[in-house]
Short mmCIF file of C-alpha atoms in Angstrom, two decimals:
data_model
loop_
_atom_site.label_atom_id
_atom_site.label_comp_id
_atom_site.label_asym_id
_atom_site.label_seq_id
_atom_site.Cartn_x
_atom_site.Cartn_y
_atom_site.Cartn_z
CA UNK A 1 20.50 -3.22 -27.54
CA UNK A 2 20.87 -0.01 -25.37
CA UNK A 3 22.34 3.02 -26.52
CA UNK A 4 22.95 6.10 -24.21
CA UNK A 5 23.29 9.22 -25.94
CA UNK A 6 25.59 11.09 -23.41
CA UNK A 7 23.71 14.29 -22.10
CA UNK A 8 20.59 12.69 -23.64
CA UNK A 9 19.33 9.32 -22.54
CA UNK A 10 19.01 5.78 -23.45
CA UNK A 11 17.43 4.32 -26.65
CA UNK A 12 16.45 0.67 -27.19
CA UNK A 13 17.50 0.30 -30.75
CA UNK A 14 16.20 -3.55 -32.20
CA UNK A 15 19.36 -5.84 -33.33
CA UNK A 16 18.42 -5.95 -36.97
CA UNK A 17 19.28 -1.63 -37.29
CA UNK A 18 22.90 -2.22 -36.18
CA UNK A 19 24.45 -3.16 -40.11
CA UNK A 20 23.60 0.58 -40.74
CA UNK A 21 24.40 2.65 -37.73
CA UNK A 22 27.86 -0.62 -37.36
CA UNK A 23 28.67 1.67 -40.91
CA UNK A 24 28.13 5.68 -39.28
CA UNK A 25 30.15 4.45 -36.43
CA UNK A 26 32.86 2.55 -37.97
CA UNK A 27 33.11 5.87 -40.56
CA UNK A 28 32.84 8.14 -37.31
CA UNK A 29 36.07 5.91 -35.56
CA UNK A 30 37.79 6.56 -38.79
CA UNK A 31 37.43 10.25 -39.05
CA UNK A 32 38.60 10.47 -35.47
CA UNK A 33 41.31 8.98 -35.97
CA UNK A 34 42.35 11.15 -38.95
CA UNK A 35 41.50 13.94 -37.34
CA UNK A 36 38.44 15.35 -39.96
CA UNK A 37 36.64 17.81 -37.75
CA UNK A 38 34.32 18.15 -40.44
CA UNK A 39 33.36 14.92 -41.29
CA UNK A 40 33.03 14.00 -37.46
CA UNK A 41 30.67 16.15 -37.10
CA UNK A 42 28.85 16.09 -39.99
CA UNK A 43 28.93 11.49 -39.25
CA UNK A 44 28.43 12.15 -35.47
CA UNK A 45 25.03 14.30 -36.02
CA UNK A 46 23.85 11.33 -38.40
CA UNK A 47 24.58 8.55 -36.25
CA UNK A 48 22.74 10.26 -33.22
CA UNK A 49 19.78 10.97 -35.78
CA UNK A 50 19.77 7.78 -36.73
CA UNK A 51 19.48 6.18 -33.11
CA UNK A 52 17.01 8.37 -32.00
CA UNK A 53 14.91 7.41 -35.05
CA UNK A 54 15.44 3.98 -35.12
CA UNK A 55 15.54 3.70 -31.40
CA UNK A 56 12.71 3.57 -28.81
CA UNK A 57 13.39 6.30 -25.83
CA UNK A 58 14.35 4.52 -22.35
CA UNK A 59 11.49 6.27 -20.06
CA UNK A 60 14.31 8.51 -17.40
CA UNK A 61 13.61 6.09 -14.06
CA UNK A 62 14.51 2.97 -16.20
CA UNK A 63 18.20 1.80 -14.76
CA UNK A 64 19.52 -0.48 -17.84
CA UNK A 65 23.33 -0.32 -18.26
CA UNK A 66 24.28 0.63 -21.94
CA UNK A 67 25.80 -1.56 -23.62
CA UNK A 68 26.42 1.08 -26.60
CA UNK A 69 27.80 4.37 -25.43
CA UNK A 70 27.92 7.69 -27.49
CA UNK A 71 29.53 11.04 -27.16
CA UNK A 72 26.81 13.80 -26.95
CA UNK A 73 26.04 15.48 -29.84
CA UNK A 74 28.44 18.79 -29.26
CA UNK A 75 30.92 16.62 -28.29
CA UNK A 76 34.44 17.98 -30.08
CA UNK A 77 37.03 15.65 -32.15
CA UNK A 78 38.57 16.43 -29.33
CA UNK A 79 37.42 16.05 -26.46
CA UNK A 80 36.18 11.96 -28.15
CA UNK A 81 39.27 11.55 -28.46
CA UNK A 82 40.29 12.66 -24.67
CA UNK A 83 37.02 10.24 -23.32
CA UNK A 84 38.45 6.86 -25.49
CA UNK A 85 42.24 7.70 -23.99
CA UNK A 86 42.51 5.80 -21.13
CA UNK A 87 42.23 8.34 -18.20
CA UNK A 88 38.92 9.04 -19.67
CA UNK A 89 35.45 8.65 -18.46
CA UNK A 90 35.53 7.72 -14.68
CA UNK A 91 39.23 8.35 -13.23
CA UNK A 92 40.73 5.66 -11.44
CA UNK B 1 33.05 -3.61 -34.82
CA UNK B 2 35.69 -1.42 -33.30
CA UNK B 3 33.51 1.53 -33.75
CA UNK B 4 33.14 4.80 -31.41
CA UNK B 5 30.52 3.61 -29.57
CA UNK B 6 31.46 -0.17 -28.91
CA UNK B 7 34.87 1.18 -27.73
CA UNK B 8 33.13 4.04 -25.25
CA UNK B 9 30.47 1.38 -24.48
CA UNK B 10 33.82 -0.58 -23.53
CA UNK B 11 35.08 1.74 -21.68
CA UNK B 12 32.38 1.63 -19.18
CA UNK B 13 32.33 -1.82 -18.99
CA UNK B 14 35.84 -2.09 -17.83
CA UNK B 15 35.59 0.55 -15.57
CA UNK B 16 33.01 -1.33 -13.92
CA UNK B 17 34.59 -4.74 -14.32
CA UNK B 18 37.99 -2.99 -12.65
CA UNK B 19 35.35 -1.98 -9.64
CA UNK B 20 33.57 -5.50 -9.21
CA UNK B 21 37.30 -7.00 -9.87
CA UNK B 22 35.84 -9.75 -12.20
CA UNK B 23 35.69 -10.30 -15.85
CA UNK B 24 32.69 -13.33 -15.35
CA UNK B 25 29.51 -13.03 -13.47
CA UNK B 26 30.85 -14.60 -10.02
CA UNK B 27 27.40 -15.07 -9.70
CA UNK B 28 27.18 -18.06 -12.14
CA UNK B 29 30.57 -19.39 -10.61
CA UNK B 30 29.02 -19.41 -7.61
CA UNK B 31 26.00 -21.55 -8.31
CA UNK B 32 27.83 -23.61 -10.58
CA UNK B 33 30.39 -24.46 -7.38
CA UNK B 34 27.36 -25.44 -5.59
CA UNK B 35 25.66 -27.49 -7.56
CA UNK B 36 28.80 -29.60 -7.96
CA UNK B 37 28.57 -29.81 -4.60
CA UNK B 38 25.54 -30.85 -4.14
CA UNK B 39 26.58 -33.63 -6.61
CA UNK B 40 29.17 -34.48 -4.38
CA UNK B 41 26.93 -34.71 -1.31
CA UNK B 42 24.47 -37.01 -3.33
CA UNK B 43 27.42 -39.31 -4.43
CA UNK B 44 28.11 -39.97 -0.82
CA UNK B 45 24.67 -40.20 0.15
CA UNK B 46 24.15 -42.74 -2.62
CA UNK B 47 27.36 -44.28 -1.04
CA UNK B 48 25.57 -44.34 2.35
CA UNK B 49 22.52 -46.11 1.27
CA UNK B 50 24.83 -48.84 -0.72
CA UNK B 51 26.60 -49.68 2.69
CA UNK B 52 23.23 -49.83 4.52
CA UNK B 53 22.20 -52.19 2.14
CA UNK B 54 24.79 -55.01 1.99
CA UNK B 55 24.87 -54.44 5.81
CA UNK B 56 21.13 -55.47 5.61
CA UNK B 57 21.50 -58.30 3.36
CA UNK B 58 24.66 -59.71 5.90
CA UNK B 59 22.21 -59.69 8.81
CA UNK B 60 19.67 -61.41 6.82
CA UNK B 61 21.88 -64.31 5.86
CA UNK B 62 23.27 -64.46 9.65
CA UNK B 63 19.58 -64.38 10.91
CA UNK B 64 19.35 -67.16 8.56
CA UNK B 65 22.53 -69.07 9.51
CA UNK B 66 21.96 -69.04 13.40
CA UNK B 67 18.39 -70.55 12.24
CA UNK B 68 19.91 -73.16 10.72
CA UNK B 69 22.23 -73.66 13.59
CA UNK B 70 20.03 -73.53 16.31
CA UNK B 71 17.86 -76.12 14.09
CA UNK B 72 21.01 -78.16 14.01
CA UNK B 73 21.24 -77.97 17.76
CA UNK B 74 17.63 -78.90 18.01
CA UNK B 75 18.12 -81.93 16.04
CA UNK B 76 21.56 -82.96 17.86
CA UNK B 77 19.45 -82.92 20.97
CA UNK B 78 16.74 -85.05 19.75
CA UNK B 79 19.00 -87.77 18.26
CA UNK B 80 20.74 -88.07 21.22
CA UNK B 81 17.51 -88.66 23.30
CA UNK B 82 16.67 -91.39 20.38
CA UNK B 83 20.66 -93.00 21.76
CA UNK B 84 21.82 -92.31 18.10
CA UNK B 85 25.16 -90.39 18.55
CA UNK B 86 26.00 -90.60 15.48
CA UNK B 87 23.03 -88.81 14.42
CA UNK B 88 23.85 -86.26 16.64
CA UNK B 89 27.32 -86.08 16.05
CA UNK B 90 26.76 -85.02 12.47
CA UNK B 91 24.38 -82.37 13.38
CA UNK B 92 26.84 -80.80 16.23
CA UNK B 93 29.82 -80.93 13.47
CA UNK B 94 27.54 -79.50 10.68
CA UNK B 95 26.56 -76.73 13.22
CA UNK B 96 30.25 -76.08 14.05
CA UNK B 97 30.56 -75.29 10.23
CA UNK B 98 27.55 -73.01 10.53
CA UNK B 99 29.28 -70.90 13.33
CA UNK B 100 31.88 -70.42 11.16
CA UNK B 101 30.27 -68.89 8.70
CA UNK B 102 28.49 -67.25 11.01
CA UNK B 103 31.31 -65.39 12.86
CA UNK B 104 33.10 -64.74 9.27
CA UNK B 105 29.91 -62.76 8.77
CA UNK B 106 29.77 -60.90 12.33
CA UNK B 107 33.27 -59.66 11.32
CA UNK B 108 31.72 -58.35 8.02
CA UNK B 109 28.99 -57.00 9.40
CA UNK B 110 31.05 -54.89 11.92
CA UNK B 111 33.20 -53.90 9.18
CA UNK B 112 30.63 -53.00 7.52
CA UNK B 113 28.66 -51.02 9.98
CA UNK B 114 32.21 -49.11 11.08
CA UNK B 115 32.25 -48.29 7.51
CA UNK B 116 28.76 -46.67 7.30
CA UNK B 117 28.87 -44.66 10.65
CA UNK B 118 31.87 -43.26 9.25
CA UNK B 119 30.52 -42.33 5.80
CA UNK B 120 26.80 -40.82 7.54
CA UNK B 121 29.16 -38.44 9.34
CA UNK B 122 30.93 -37.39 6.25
CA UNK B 123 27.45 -37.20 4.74
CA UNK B 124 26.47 -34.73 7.61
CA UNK B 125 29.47 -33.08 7.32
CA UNK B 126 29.24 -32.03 3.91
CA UNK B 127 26.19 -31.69 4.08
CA UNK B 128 26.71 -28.74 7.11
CA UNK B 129 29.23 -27.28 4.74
CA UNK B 130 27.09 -27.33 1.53
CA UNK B 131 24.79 -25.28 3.35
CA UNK B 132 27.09 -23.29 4.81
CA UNK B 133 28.24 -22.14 1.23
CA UNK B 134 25.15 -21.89 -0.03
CA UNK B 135 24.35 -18.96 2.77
CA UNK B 136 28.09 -17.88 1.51
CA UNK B 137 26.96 -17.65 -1.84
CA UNK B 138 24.03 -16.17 -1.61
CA UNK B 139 25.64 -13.48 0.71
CA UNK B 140 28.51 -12.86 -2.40
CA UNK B 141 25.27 -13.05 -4.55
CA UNK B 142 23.71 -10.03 -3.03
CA UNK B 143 26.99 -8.38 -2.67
CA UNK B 144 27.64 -8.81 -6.28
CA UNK B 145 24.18 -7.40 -7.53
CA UNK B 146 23.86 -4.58 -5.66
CA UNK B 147 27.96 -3.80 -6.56
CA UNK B 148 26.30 -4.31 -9.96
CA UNK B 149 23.43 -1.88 -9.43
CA UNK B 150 25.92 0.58 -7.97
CA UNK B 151 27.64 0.53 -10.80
CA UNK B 152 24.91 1.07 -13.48
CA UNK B 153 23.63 3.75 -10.78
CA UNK B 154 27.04 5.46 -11.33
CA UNK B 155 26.93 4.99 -15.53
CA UNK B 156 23.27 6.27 -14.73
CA UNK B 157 24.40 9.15 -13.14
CA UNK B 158 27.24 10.04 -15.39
CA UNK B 159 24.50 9.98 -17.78
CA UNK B 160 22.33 12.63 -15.47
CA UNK B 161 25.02 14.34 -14.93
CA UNK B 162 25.68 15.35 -18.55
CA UNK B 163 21.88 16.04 -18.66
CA UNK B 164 21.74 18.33 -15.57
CA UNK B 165 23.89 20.73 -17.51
CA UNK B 166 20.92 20.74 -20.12
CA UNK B 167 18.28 21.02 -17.42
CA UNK B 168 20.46 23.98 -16.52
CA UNK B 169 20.55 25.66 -19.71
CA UNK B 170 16.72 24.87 -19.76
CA UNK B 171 16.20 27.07 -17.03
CA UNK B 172 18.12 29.76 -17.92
CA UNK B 173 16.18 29.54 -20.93
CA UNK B 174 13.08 29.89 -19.02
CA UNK B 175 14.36 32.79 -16.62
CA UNK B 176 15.32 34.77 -20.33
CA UNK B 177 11.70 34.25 -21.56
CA UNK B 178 10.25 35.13 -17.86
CA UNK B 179 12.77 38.26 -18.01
CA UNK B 180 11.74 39.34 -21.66
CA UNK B 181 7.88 38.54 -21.12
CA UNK B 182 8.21 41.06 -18.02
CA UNK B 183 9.90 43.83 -19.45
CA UNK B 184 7.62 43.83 -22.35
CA UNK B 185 4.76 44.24 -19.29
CA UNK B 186 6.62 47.25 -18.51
CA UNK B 187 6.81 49.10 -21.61
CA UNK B 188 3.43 48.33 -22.38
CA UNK B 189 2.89 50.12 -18.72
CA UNK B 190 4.63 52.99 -20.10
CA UNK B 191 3.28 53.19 -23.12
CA UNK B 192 -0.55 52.84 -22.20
CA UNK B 193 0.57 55.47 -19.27
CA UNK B 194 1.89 57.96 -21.79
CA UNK B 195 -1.09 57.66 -24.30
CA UNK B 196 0.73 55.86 -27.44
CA UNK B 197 -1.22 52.92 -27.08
CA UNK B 198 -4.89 52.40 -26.39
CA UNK B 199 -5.84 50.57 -23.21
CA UNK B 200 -9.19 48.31 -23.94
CA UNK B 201 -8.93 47.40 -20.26
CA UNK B 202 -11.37 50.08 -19.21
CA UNK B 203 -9.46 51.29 -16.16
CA UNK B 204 -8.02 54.50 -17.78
CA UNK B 205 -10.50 57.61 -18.50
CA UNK B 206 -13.11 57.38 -21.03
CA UNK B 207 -14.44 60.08 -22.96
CA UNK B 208 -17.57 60.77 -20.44
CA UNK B 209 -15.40 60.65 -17.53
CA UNK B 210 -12.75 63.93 -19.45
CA UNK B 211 -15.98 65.15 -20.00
CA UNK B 212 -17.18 65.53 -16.55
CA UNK B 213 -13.77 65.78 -15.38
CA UNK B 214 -13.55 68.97 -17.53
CA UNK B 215 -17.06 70.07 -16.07
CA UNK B 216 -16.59 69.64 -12.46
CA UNK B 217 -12.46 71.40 -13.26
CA UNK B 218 -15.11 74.57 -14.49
CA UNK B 219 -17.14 74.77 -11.95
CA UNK B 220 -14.40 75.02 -9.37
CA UNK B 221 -12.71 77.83 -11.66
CA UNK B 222 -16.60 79.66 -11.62
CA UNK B 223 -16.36 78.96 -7.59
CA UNK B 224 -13.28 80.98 -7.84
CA UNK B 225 -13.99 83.33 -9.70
CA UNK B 226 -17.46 84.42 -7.24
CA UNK B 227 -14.78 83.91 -4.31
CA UNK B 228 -12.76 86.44 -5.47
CA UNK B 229 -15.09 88.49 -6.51
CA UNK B 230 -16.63 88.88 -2.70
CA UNK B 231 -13.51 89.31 -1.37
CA UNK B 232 -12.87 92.50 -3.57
CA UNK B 233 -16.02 94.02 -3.40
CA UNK B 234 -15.84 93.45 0.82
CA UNK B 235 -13.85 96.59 1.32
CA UNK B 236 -12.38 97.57 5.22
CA UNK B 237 -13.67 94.81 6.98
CA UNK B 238 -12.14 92.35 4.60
CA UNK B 239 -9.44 91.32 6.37
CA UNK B 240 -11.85 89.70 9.19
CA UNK B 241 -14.22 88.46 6.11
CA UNK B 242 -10.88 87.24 4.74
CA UNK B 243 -9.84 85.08 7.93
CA UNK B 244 -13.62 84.22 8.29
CA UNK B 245 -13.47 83.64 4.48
CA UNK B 246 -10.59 81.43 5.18
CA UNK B 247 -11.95 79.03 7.52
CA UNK B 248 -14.85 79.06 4.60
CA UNK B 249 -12.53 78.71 1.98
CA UNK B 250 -11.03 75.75 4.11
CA UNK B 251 -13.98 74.29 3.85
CA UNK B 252 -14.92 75.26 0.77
CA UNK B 253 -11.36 73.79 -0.78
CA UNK B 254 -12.08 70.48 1.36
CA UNK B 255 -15.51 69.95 0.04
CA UNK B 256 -14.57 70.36 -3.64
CA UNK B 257 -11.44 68.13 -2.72
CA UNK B 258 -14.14 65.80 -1.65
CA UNK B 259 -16.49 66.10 -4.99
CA UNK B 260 -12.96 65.35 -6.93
CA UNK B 261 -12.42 62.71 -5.22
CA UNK B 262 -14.50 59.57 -6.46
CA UNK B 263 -12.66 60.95 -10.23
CA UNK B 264 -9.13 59.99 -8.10
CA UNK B 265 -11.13 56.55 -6.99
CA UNK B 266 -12.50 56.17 -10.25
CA UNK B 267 -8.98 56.46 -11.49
#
């Protein structure tokens, strides 16, 4: 599966990896939601580690729509929050 | 998974879908409508062919029957020749059956072949239409990818977008480390120019050139020295010796301007 890191790239990250990162990302929804600052960023920071070690780089002239999409890495609680409300990403 | 990513990755993907207006791949809709036409076309076709068939088979058995019945004739003929009418009675009344028959099947045949003009232009029909879609689909097709492309262009560049900010900081970066790297150049100027720090370059003075330089400083000081000397012991007619002297001294100063010059070149 594809995974862009937002302000980073795409990584090709094999099927069989997604039981672990499924786990970061499901912890990372739930700090969001509660609003830990902390533990978002400390989660967020793994989860990006993780894909860029498990996953193969996408060379930059590849065009391959993500099907995974993360915030960038110094992305805030926040502004997550403000890109998964629905005015967020591309207006309109 | 409801997790941050799936629902971003989402996102996206309904974005998109709200641009292309479509949930499905039209695409496969598409190809899928015209391959049941296609079926459709070959039904009739098959349809066609059936008619053309029995049609066939009718003006077999009617070739057949007027056979008979001009055999029936024949014989009719002979037997009256032979002066049995009754013979040839028979034959003309079995014939008479055989034409009835015979014009049953005309007004099958007829039927039939009204029937299978009318399904070879339905044939040709659909068939102008099935192709007519298929151009229509293949138009949508390309439509539909490159709306496609456009759109992973634009999650592309959402993507480069983000990362131009870090190209940015990149070069900032780079003009810092140009900026640093080029004032250090500058101090080192200064310092090498105010003697803290030892150039190994070889373009400032060595020892042998102070040396000289020192040498060539005291012989101009000695050429002074007998300069002044002359003009003091010249007495009256010093002034003149003094303007004379000057135009010497001119040249005097310009030649040892000149010896001290390759120390400025060598500088």
């Amino acid at each position: 599966m594809i995974v862009r890191i937002m302000g980073e790239g795409q990584w090709e990250v094999a099927d069989s990896r997604f039981p672990e990162l499924n786990k970061l990302d499901d912890e990372l929804l739930e700090e969001m939601e509660g609003g830990d600052e902390e533990g978002f960023r400390r989660t967020l920071g793994a989860l990006l580690d993780a894909i860029r070690q498990l996953g193969e780089p996408l060379p930059d002239d590849a065009l391959e729509p993500s099907e995974l999409i993360l915030p960038a890495p110094d992305a805030t609680l926040e502004e997550v929050r403000e890109l998964l409300s629905d005015n967020g990403l591309i207006p309109g | 998974m409801s997790g941050v990513m799936k629902r971003m990755g989402m996102i996206f993907r309904a974005k998109a879908n709200k641009a292309l207006d479509r949930a499905e791949d039209p695409r496969e809709t598409l190809d899928y409508s015209y391959q049941k036409q296609l079926e459709l076309l070959q039904k009739v076709r098959r349809g066609v062919a059936d008619v053309a068939t029995s049609r066939k088979r009718l003006e077999l058995q009617l070739n057949q029957l007027q056979g008979q019945s001009a055999k029936l004739e024949d014989q009719g003929r002979k037997a009256l020749a032979l002066g049995r009418e009754d013979l040839a009675r028979e034959a003309l009344s079995r014939r008479a059956a055989l034409q009835q028959q015979v014009s049953d099947l005309e007004v099958q045949h007829q039927t039939l072949q009204g029937e299978e003009e009318k399904l070879t232009l339905a044939a040709q029909r659909l068939q102008a239409k099935v192709d007519a879609f298929r151009t229509k689909k293949e138009t949508i097709k390309a439509t539909y990818t490159a709306a496609q492309a456009q759109t992973r262009i634009a999650e592309s560049f959402s993507g480069i977008s983000e990362e131009m900010s870090d190209v940015g900081v990149a070069i900032q970066r780079a003009e810092d480390k140009t900026a640093q790297l080029q004032a250090r150049a500058g101090a080192i100027d200064e310092l090498l120019a105010s003697g803290a720090l030892d150039d190994h370059s070889g373009l400032a003075k060595d020892d042998i050139q102070a040396e000289l330089d020192r040498l060539s400083g005291g012989t101009d000081v000695e050429l002074e020295l007998q300069r002044m000397k002359a003009e003091l012991a010249g007495g009256p007619s010093a002034s003149q010796q003094a303007i004379e002297g000057g135009t010497q001294d001119q040249a005097q100063s310009q030649s040892s301007q000149q010896s001290s010059h390759p120390r400025f070149d060598k500088q």
